[in-house]
Amino acid sequence: RDLVRSRGLGDVYKRQDWIQLEKPKDVNLAPHFHWHNSFEFNCSISGTLLCEIGSTMAYVKDNDFLFVNPNVIHKSLENSASFLGFAVLVPVAILQFFFNPDDKNSPIIEQDVVNRHRKEIMGLLMDIYRYSRSEKPVDLLGMNACVLQIFHILLSESMAPPACTPPPPDQN
């Protein structure tokens, strides 16, 4: 599984700094629980990935992804040696840079918001993966543009103020 770490947004990194290729895994090894201060997208290009988030089990199948909020304990296990997928980790600090640099809390994105935009987000995640395979320095901008677009979609809905409803008509 490739691990794509989104970096940049003002900083320039060498290709090896922002793309880390994991070594092939032994499908018989048990994964370990972990957490980090990043949003995570676990993506399957082909095959199935078993994910445990807290006490919830989920399967990620062909052309789909699983979303994990920051600081949530989770683990993932590829179910077959032929699994092809990648993970995109987006540090909370990137979003804090744009929204409120002084706030140390990270926004929590609800799964139903992710589900409503699943097809569009998966397309952007695949674009991130394609950009990550490129040797062109300009494609780092493309990766970051996709990351920002994903969070624009998710946070526009998550952070939207509640809709105001007009008061009921006066019965007098």
mmCIF file with all atom_site columns, C-alpha atoms in Angstrom:
data_model
loop_
_atom_site.group_PDB
_atom_site.id
_atom_site.type_symbol
_atom_site.label_atom_id
_atom_site.label_alt_id
_atom_site.label_comp_id
_atom_site.label_asym_id
_atom_site.label_entity_id
_atom_site.label_seq_id
_atom_site.pdbx_PDB_ins_code
_atom_site.Cartn_x
_atom_site.Cartn_y
_atom_site.Cartn_z
_atom_site.occupancy
_atom_site.B_iso_or_equiv
_atom_site.pdbx_formal_charge
_atom_site.auth_seq_id
_atom_site.auth_comp_id
_atom_site.auth_asym_id
_atom_site.auth_atom_id
_atom_site.pdbx_PDB_model_num
ATOM 1   C CA . ARG A 1 1   ? 0.000   0.000   0.000   1.00 0.00 ? 1   ARG A CA 1
ATOM 2   C CA . ASP A 1 2   ? 1.324   3.421   -0.845  1.00 0.00 ? 2   ASP A CA 1
ATOM 3   C CA . LEU A 1 3   ? 1.254   6.053   1.847   1.00 0.00 ? 3   LEU A CA 1
ATOM 4   C CA . VAL A 1 4   ? 0.713   9.524   0.419   1.00 0.00 ? 4   VAL A CA 1
ATOM 5   C CA . ARG A 1 5   ? 1.357   12.296  2.911   1.00 0.00 ? 5   ARG A CA 1
ATOM 6   C CA . SER A 1 6   ? -0.024  15.631  1.859   1.00 0.00 ? 6   SER A CA 1
ATOM 7   C CA . ARG A 1 7   ? 2.497   18.358  2.485   1.00 0.00 ? 7   ARG A CA 1
ATOM 8   C CA . GLY A 1 8   ? 3.275   21.681  1.018   1.00 0.00 ? 8   GLY A CA 1
ATOM 9   C CA . LEU A 1 9   ? 0.991   24.698  1.009   1.00 0.00 ? 9   LEU A CA 1
ATOM 10  C CA . GLY A 1 10  ? 3.860   27.120  0.932   1.00 0.00 ? 10  GLY A CA 1
ATOM 11  C CA . ASP A 1 11  ? 6.729   24.726  1.553   1.00 0.00 ? 11  ASP A CA 1
ATOM 12  C CA . VAL A 1 12  ? 8.558   22.895  -1.199  1.00 0.00 ? 12  VAL A CA 1
ATOM 13  C CA . TYR A 1 13  ? 9.650   19.327  -0.544  1.00 0.00 ? 13  TYR A CA 1
ATOM 14  C CA . LYS A 1 14  ? 11.620  16.843  -2.554  1.00 0.00 ? 14  LYS A CA 1
ATOM 15  C CA . ARG A 1 15  ? 9.549   13.978  -3.962  1.00 0.00 ? 15  ARG A CA 1
ATOM 16  C CA . GLN A 1 16  ? 10.913  11.465  -1.447  1.00 0.00 ? 16  GLN A CA 1
ATOM 17  C CA . ASP A 1 17  ? 9.822   13.724  1.425   1.00 0.00 ? 17  ASP A CA 1
ATOM 18  C CA . TRP A 1 18  ? 6.161   13.771  0.506   1.00 0.00 ? 18  TRP A CA 1
ATOM 19  C CA . ILE A 1 19  ? 5.687   10.276  -0.889  1.00 0.00 ? 19  ILE A CA 1
ATOM 20  C CA . GLN A 1 20  ? 6.541   7.271   1.191   1.00 0.00 ? 20  GLN A CA 1
ATOM 21  C CA . LEU A 1 21  ? 6.240   3.828   -0.320  1.00 0.00 ? 21  LEU A CA 1
ATOM 22  C CA . GLU A 1 22  ? 5.559   1.135   2.231   1.00 0.00 ? 22  GLU A CA 1
ATOM 23  C CA . LYS A 1 23  ? 7.272   -2.213  1.915   1.00 0.00 ? 23  LYS A CA 1
ATOM 24  C CA . PRO A 1 24  ? 5.163   -5.218  0.867   1.00 0.00 ? 24  PRO A CA 1
ATOM 25  C CA . LYS A 1 25  ? 3.295   -6.570  3.873   1.00 0.00 ? 25  LYS A CA 1
ATOM 26  C CA . ASP A 1 26  ? 2.871   -10.111 5.066   1.00 0.00 ? 26  ASP A CA 1
ATOM 27  C CA . VAL A 1 27  ? -0.902  -10.640 4.967   1.00 0.00 ? 27  VAL A CA 1
ATOM 28  C CA . ASN A 1 28  ? -0.532  -13.017 7.939   1.00 0.00 ? 28  ASN A CA 1
ATOM 29  C CA . LEU A 1 29  ? 0.808   -10.308 10.270  1.00 0.00 ? 29  LEU A CA 1
ATOM 30  C CA . ALA A 1 30  ? -1.660  -8.745  12.669  1.00 0.00 ? 30  ALA A CA 1
ATOM 31  C CA . PRO A 1 31  ? -1.900  -4.955  12.296  1.00 0.00 ? 31  PRO A CA 1
ATOM 32  C CA . HIS A 1 32  ? -1.594  -2.741  15.345  1.00 0.00 ? 32  HIS A CA 1
ATOM 33  C CA . PHE A 1 33  ? -3.914  -0.015  16.584  1.00 0.00 ? 33  PHE A CA 1
ATOM 34  C CA . HIS A 1 34  ? -2.580  3.496   16.184  1.00 0.00 ? 34  HIS A CA 1
ATOM 35  C CA . TRP A 1 35  ? -3.711  7.113   15.993  1.00 0.00 ? 35  TRP A CA 1
ATOM 36  C CA . HIS A 1 36  ? -2.272  10.376  14.751  1.00 0.00 ? 36  HIS A CA 1
ATOM 37  C CA . ASN A 1 37  ? -3.158  14.036  14.516  1.00 0.00 ? 37  ASN A CA 1
ATOM 38  C CA . SER A 1 38  ? -4.122  13.733  10.842  1.00 0.00 ? 38  SER A CA 1
ATOM 39  C CA . PHE A 1 39  ? -7.239  13.077  8.838   1.00 0.00 ? 39  PHE A CA 1
ATOM 40  C CA . GLU A 1 40  ? -6.837  9.756   7.025   1.00 0.00 ? 40  GLU A CA 1
ATOM 41  C CA . PHE A 1 41  ? -8.353  8.386   3.842   1.00 0.00 ? 41  PHE A CA 1
ATOM 42  C CA . ASN A 1 42  ? -7.719  4.631   3.332   1.00 0.00 ? 42  ASN A CA 1
ATOM 43  C CA . CYS A 1 43  ? -8.353  3.907   -0.344  1.00 0.00 ? 43  CYS A CA 1
ATOM 44  C CA . SER A 1 44  ? -8.771  0.669   -2.260  1.00 0.00 ? 44  SER A CA 1
ATOM 45  C CA . ILE A 1 45  ? -7.994  0.634   -5.961  1.00 0.00 ? 45  ILE A CA 1
ATOM 46  C CA . SER A 1 46  ? -8.609  -3.118  -6.096  1.00 0.00 ? 46  SER A CA 1
ATOM 47  C CA . GLY A 1 47  ? -9.132  -5.726  -3.425  1.00 0.00 ? 47  GLY A CA 1
ATOM 48  C CA . THR A 1 48  ? -10.488 -5.412  0.081   1.00 0.00 ? 48  THR A CA 1
ATOM 49  C CA . LEU A 1 49  ? -9.117  -3.639  3.123   1.00 0.00 ? 49  LEU A CA 1
ATOM 50  C CA . LEU A 1 50  ? -10.487 -4.497  6.568   1.00 0.00 ? 50  LEU A CA 1
ATOM 51  C CA . CYS A 1 51  ? -10.515 -1.511  8.919   1.00 0.00 ? 51  CYS A CA 1
ATOM 52  C CA . GLU A 1 52  ? -11.309 -1.354  12.600  1.00 0.00 ? 52  GLU A CA 1
ATOM 53  C CA . ILE A 1 53  ? -12.058 2.118   13.924  1.00 0.00 ? 53  ILE A CA 1
ATOM 54  C CA . GLY A 1 54  ? -12.547 1.986   17.667  1.00 0.00 ? 54  GLY A CA 1
ATOM 55  C CA . SER A 1 55  ? -14.982 -0.904  18.023  1.00 0.00 ? 55  SER A CA 1
ATOM 56  C CA . THR A 1 56  ? -16.478 -0.584  14.517  1.00 0.00 ? 56  THR A CA 1
ATOM 57  C CA . MET A 1 57  ? -15.437 -2.904  11.676  1.00 0.00 ? 57  MET A CA 1
ATOM 58  C CA . ALA A 1 58  ? -15.629 -1.752  8.050   1.00 0.00 ? 58  ALA A CA 1
ATOM 59  C CA . TYR A 1 59  ? -14.540 -3.113  4.692   1.00 0.00 ? 59  TYR A CA 1
ATOM 60  C CA . VAL A 1 60  ? -13.156 -0.905  1.949   1.00 0.00 ? 60  VAL A CA 1
ATOM 61  C CA . LYS A 1 61  ? -13.609 -2.498  -1.467  1.00 0.00 ? 61  LYS A CA 1
ATOM 62  C CA . ASP A 1 62  ? -12.653 -1.647  -5.059  1.00 0.00 ? 62  ASP A CA 1
ATOM 63  C CA . ASN A 1 63  ? -12.708 2.080   -5.849  1.00 0.00 ? 63  ASN A CA 1
ATOM 64  C CA . ASP A 1 64  ? -13.833 3.158   -2.408  1.00 0.00 ? 64  ASP A CA 1
ATOM 65  C CA . PHE A 1 65  ? -12.314 4.693   0.710   1.00 0.00 ? 65  PHE A CA 1
ATOM 66  C CA . LEU A 1 66  ? -12.667 4.906   4.450   1.00 0.00 ? 66  LEU A CA 1
ATOM 67  C CA . PHE A 1 67  ? -12.335 8.200   6.315   1.00 0.00 ? 67  PHE A CA 1
ATOM 68  C CA . VAL A 1 68  ? -10.811 8.489   9.807   1.00 0.00 ? 68  VAL A CA 1
ATOM 69  C CA . ASN A 1 69  ? -10.884 11.688  11.882  1.00 0.00 ? 69  ASN A CA 1
ATOM 70  C CA . PRO A 1 70  ? -7.725  12.768  13.758  1.00 0.00 ? 70  PRO A CA 1
ATOM 71  C CA . ASN A 1 71  ? -6.797  11.120  17.063  1.00 0.00 ? 71  ASN A CA 1
ATOM 72  C CA . VAL A 1 72  ? -9.199  8.198   16.551  1.00 0.00 ? 72  VAL A CA 1
ATOM 73  C CA . ILE A 1 73  ? -7.689  4.789   17.291  1.00 0.00 ? 73  ILE A CA 1
ATOM 74  C CA . HIS A 1 74  ? -7.804  2.491   14.258  1.00 0.00 ? 74  HIS A CA 1
ATOM 75  C CA . LYS A 1 75  ? -6.046  -0.271  12.335  1.00 0.00 ? 75  LYS A CA 1
ATOM 76  C CA . SER A 1 76  ? -6.194  -1.657  8.804   1.00 0.00 ? 76  SER A CA 1
ATOM 77  C CA . LEU A 1 77  ? -5.476  -5.080  7.338   1.00 0.00 ? 77  LEU A CA 1
ATOM 78  C CA . GLU A 1 78  ? -5.154  -5.966  3.674   1.00 0.00 ? 78  GLU A CA 1
ATOM 79  C CA . ASN A 1 79  ? -7.213  -9.129  3.131   1.00 0.00 ? 79  ASN A CA 1
ATOM 80  C CA . SER A 1 80  ? -5.164  -10.444 0.220   1.00 0.00 ? 80  SER A CA 1
ATOM 81  C CA . ALA A 1 81  ? -1.668  -10.210 -1.204  1.00 0.00 ? 81  ALA A CA 1
ATOM 82  C CA . SER A 1 82  ? -3.150  -8.691  -4.372  1.00 0.00 ? 82  SER A CA 1
ATOM 83  C CA . PHE A 1 83  ? -4.631  -5.669  -2.554  1.00 0.00 ? 83  PHE A CA 1
ATOM 84  C CA . LEU A 1 84  ? -3.745  -2.389  -4.254  1.00 0.00 ? 84  LEU A CA 1
ATOM 85  C CA . GLY A 1 85  ? -4.489  0.778   -2.367  1.00 0.00 ? 85  GLY A CA 1
ATOM 86  C CA . PHE A 1 86  ? -3.088  3.855   -0.711  1.00 0.00 ? 86  PHE A CA 1
ATOM 87  C CA . ALA A 1 87  ? -3.601  6.097   2.286   1.00 0.00 ? 87  ALA A CA 1
ATOM 88  C CA . VAL A 1 88  ? -3.732  9.886   2.297   1.00 0.00 ? 88  VAL A CA 1
ATOM 89  C CA . LEU A 1 89  ? -2.854  11.544  5.608   1.00 0.00 ? 89  LEU A CA 1
ATOM 90  C CA . VAL A 1 90  ? -3.672  15.236  5.987   1.00 0.00 ? 90  VAL A CA 1
ATOM 91  C CA . PRO A 1 91  ? -2.210  16.879  9.112   1.00 0.00 ? 91  PRO A CA 1
ATOM 92  C CA . VAL A 1 92  ? -4.651  18.931  11.168  1.00 0.00 ? 92  VAL A CA 1
ATOM 93  C CA . ALA A 1 93  ? -2.170  21.821  11.033  1.00 0.00 ? 93  ALA A CA 1
ATOM 94  C CA . ILE A 1 94  ? -2.922  22.326  7.327   1.00 0.00 ? 94  ILE A CA 1
ATOM 95  C CA . LEU A 1 95  ? -6.585  23.027  8.055   1.00 0.00 ? 95  LEU A CA 1
ATOM 96  C CA . GLN A 1 96  ? -5.781  25.124  11.112  1.00 0.00 ? 96  GLN A CA 1
ATOM 97  C CA . PHE A 1 97  ? -3.577  27.278  8.883   1.00 0.00 ? 97  PHE A CA 1
ATOM 98  C CA . PHE A 1 98  ? -6.622  28.234  6.808   1.00 0.00 ? 98  PHE A CA 1
ATOM 99  C CA . PHE A 1 99  ? -9.365  28.382  9.409   1.00 0.00 ? 99  PHE A CA 1
ATOM 100 C CA . ASN A 1 100 ? -8.083  29.350  12.850  1.00 0.00 ? 100 ASN A CA 1
ATOM 101 C CA . PRO A 1 101 ? -4.340  29.053  13.543  1.00 0.00 ? 101 PRO A CA 1
ATOM 102 C CA . ASP A 1 102 ? -4.854  29.788  17.256  1.00 0.00 ? 102 ASP A CA 1
ATOM 103 C CA . ASP A 1 103 ? -7.394  26.998  17.771  1.00 0.00 ? 103 ASP A CA 1
ATOM 104 C CA . LYS A 1 104 ? -5.690  23.740  18.745  1.00 0.00 ? 104 LYS A CA 1
ATOM 105 C CA . ASN A 1 105 ? -8.880  21.700  18.286  1.00 0.00 ? 105 ASN A CA 1
ATOM 106 C CA . SER A 1 106 ? -9.472  19.930  15.016  1.00 0.00 ? 106 SER A CA 1
ATOM 107 C CA . PRO A 1 107 ? -12.847 19.835  13.306  1.00 0.00 ? 107 PRO A CA 1
ATOM 108 C CA . ILE A 1 108 ? -14.660 16.512  13.440  1.00 0.00 ? 108 ILE A CA 1
ATOM 109 C CA . ILE A 1 109 ? -16.217 15.549  10.147  1.00 0.00 ? 109 ILE A CA 1
ATOM 110 C CA . GLU A 1 110 ? -19.304 13.367  10.398  1.00 0.00 ? 110 GLU A CA 1
ATOM 111 C CA . GLN A 1 111 ? -19.463 10.187  8.316   1.00 0.00 ? 111 GLN A CA 1
ATOM 112 C CA . ASP A 1 112 ? -22.810 11.145  6.772   1.00 0.00 ? 112 ASP A CA 1
ATOM 113 C CA . VAL A 1 113 ? -21.186 14.285  5.331   1.00 0.00 ? 113 VAL A CA 1
ATOM 114 C CA . VAL A 1 114 ? -18.411 12.137  3.844   1.00 0.00 ? 114 VAL A CA 1
ATOM 115 C CA . ASN A 1 115 ? -20.964 9.678   2.446   1.00 0.00 ? 115 ASN A CA 1
ATOM 116 C CA . ARG A 1 116 ? -22.951 12.412  0.676   1.00 0.00 ? 116 ARG A CA 1
ATOM 117 C CA . HIS A 1 117 ? -19.818 13.402  -1.271  1.00 0.00 ? 117 HIS A CA 1
ATOM 118 C CA . ARG A 1 118 ? -18.196 9.948   -1.595  1.00 0.00 ? 118 ARG A CA 1
ATOM 119 C CA . LYS A 1 119 ? -18.019 9.784   -5.426  1.00 0.00 ? 119 LYS A CA 1
ATOM 120 C CA . GLU A 1 120 ? -16.525 13.272  -5.824  1.00 0.00 ? 120 GLU A CA 1
ATOM 121 C CA . ILE A 1 121 ? -14.016 12.697  -2.992  1.00 0.00 ? 121 ILE A CA 1
ATOM 122 C CA . MET A 1 122 ? -12.923 9.333   -4.424  1.00 0.00 ? 122 MET A CA 1
ATOM 123 C CA . GLY A 1 123 ? -12.240 11.051  -7.770  1.00 0.00 ? 123 GLY A CA 1
ATOM 124 C CA . LEU A 1 124 ? -10.083 13.661  -6.031  1.00 0.00 ? 124 LEU A CA 1
ATOM 125 C CA . LEU A 1 125 ? -8.259  10.953  -4.018  1.00 0.00 ? 125 LEU A CA 1
ATOM 126 C CA . MET A 1 126 ? -7.437  9.133   -7.258  1.00 0.00 ? 126 MET A CA 1
ATOM 127 C CA . ASP A 1 127 ? -6.126  12.427  -8.669  1.00 0.00 ? 127 ASP A CA 1
ATOM 128 C CA . ILE A 1 128 ? -3.908  12.763  -5.566  1.00 0.00 ? 128 ILE A CA 1
ATOM 129 C CA . TYR A 1 129 ? -2.603  9.247   -6.171  1.00 0.00 ? 129 TYR A CA 1
ATOM 130 C CA . ARG A 1 130 ? -1.858  9.999   -9.849  1.00 0.00 ? 130 ARG A CA 1
ATOM 131 C CA . TYR A 1 131 ? -0.089  13.239  -8.924  1.00 0.00 ? 131 TYR A CA 1
ATOM 132 C CA . SER A 1 132 ? 1.946   11.370  -6.286  1.00 0.00 ? 132 SER A CA 1
ATOM 133 C CA . ARG A 1 133 ? 3.325   9.040   -8.981  1.00 0.00 ? 133 ARG A CA 1
ATOM 134 C CA . SER A 1 134 ? 4.581   11.969  -11.058 1.00 0.00 ? 134 SER A CA 1
ATOM 135 C CA . GLU A 1 135 ? 8.134   13.285  -11.122 1.00 0.00 ? 135 GLU A CA 1
ATOM 136 C CA . LYS A 1 136 ? 6.992   16.803  -12.078 1.00 0.00 ? 136 LYS A CA 1
ATOM 137 C CA . PRO A 1 137 ? 7.468   19.336  -9.258  1.00 0.00 ? 137 PRO A CA 1
ATOM 138 C CA . VAL A 1 138 ? 4.330   21.199  -10.371 1.00 0.00 ? 138 VAL A CA 1
ATOM 139 C CA . ASP A 1 139 ? 2.243   18.124  -9.517  1.00 0.00 ? 139 ASP A CA 1
ATOM 140 C CA . LEU A 1 140 ? 2.860   18.827  -5.831  1.00 0.00 ? 140 LEU A CA 1
ATOM 141 C CA . LEU A 1 141 ? 0.550   21.805  -6.380  1.00 0.00 ? 141 LEU A CA 1
ATOM 142 C CA . GLY A 1 142 ? -1.998  19.487  -7.975  1.00 0.00 ? 142 GLY A CA 1
ATOM 143 C CA . MET A 1 143 ? -1.902  17.184  -4.950  1.00 0.00 ? 143 MET A CA 1
ATOM 144 C CA . ASN A 1 144 ? -2.440  20.062  -2.547  1.00 0.00 ? 144 ASN A CA 1
ATOM 145 C CA . ALA A 1 145 ? -5.210  21.535  -4.704  1.00 0.00 ? 145 ALA A CA 1
ATOM 146 C CA . CYS A 1 146 ? -7.044  18.203  -4.478  1.00 0.00 ? 146 CYS A CA 1
ATOM 147 C CA . VAL A 1 147 ? -6.585  18.038  -0.696  1.00 0.00 ? 147 VAL A CA 1
ATOM 148 C CA . LEU A 1 148 ? -7.931  21.570  -0.317  1.00 0.00 ? 148 LEU A CA 1
ATOM 149 C CA . GLN A 1 149 ? -10.871 20.773  -2.614  1.00 0.00 ? 149 GLN A CA 1
ATOM 150 C CA . ILE A 1 150 ? -11.781 17.707  -0.524  1.00 0.00 ? 150 ILE A CA 1
ATOM 151 C CA . PHE A 1 151 ? -11.800 19.723  2.687   1.00 0.00 ? 151 PHE A CA 1
ATOM 152 C CA . HIS A 1 152 ? -13.626 22.599  1.031   1.00 0.00 ? 152 HIS A CA 1
ATOM 153 C CA . ILE A 1 153 ? -16.389 20.117  0.172   1.00 0.00 ? 153 ILE A CA 1
ATOM 154 C CA . LEU A 1 154 ? -16.448 18.534  3.636   1.00 0.00 ? 154 LEU A CA 1
ATOM 155 C CA . LEU A 1 155 ? -16.079 21.660  5.750   1.00 0.00 ? 155 LEU A CA 1
ATOM 156 C CA . SER A 1 156 ? -18.447 23.812  3.692   1.00 0.00 ? 156 SER A CA 1
ATOM 157 C CA . GLU A 1 157 ? -21.216 21.512  4.827   1.00 0.00 ? 157 GLU A CA 1
ATOM 158 C CA . SER A 1 158 ? -19.856 20.643  8.277   1.00 0.00 ? 158 SER A CA 1
ATOM 159 C CA . MET A 1 159 ? -19.210 24.245  9.299   1.00 0.00 ? 159 MET A CA 1
ATOM 160 C CA . ALA A 1 160 ? -22.261 25.790  7.656   1.00 0.00 ? 160 ALA A CA 1
ATOM 161 C CA . PRO A 1 161 ? -24.397 27.823  10.023  1.00 0.00 ? 161 PRO A CA 1
ATOM 162 C CA . PRO A 1 162 ? -27.796 26.306  10.731  1.00 0.00 ? 162 PRO A CA 1
ATOM 163 C CA . ALA A 1 163 ? -30.470 27.426  8.339   1.00 0.00 ? 163 ALA A CA 1
ATOM 164 C CA . CYS A 1 164 ? -32.808 30.042  9.781   1.00 0.00 ? 164 CYS A CA 1
ATOM 165 C CA . THR A 1 165 ? -36.480 29.232  9.625   1.00 0.00 ? 165 THR A CA 1
ATOM 166 C CA . PRO A 1 166 ? -39.049 31.993  9.543   1.00 0.00 ? 166 PRO A CA 1
ATOM 167 C CA . PRO A 1 167 ? -41.210 32.348  12.619  1.00 0.00 ? 167 PRO A CA 1
ATOM 168 C CA . PRO A 1 168 ? -44.685 30.817  12.403  1.00 0.00 ? 168 PRO A CA 1
ATOM 169 C CA . PRO A 1 169 ? -47.375 33.191  11.114  1.00 0.00 ? 169 PRO A CA 1
ATOM 170 C CA . ASP A 1 170 ? -49.227 35.169  13.741  1.00 0.00 ? 170 ASP A CA 1
ATOM 171 C CA . GLN A 1 171 ? -52.586 33.516  14.442  1.00 0.00 ? 171 GLN A CA 1
ATOM 172 C CA . ASN A 1 172 ? -54.254 36.763  15.614  1.00 0.00 ? 172 ASN A CA 1
#
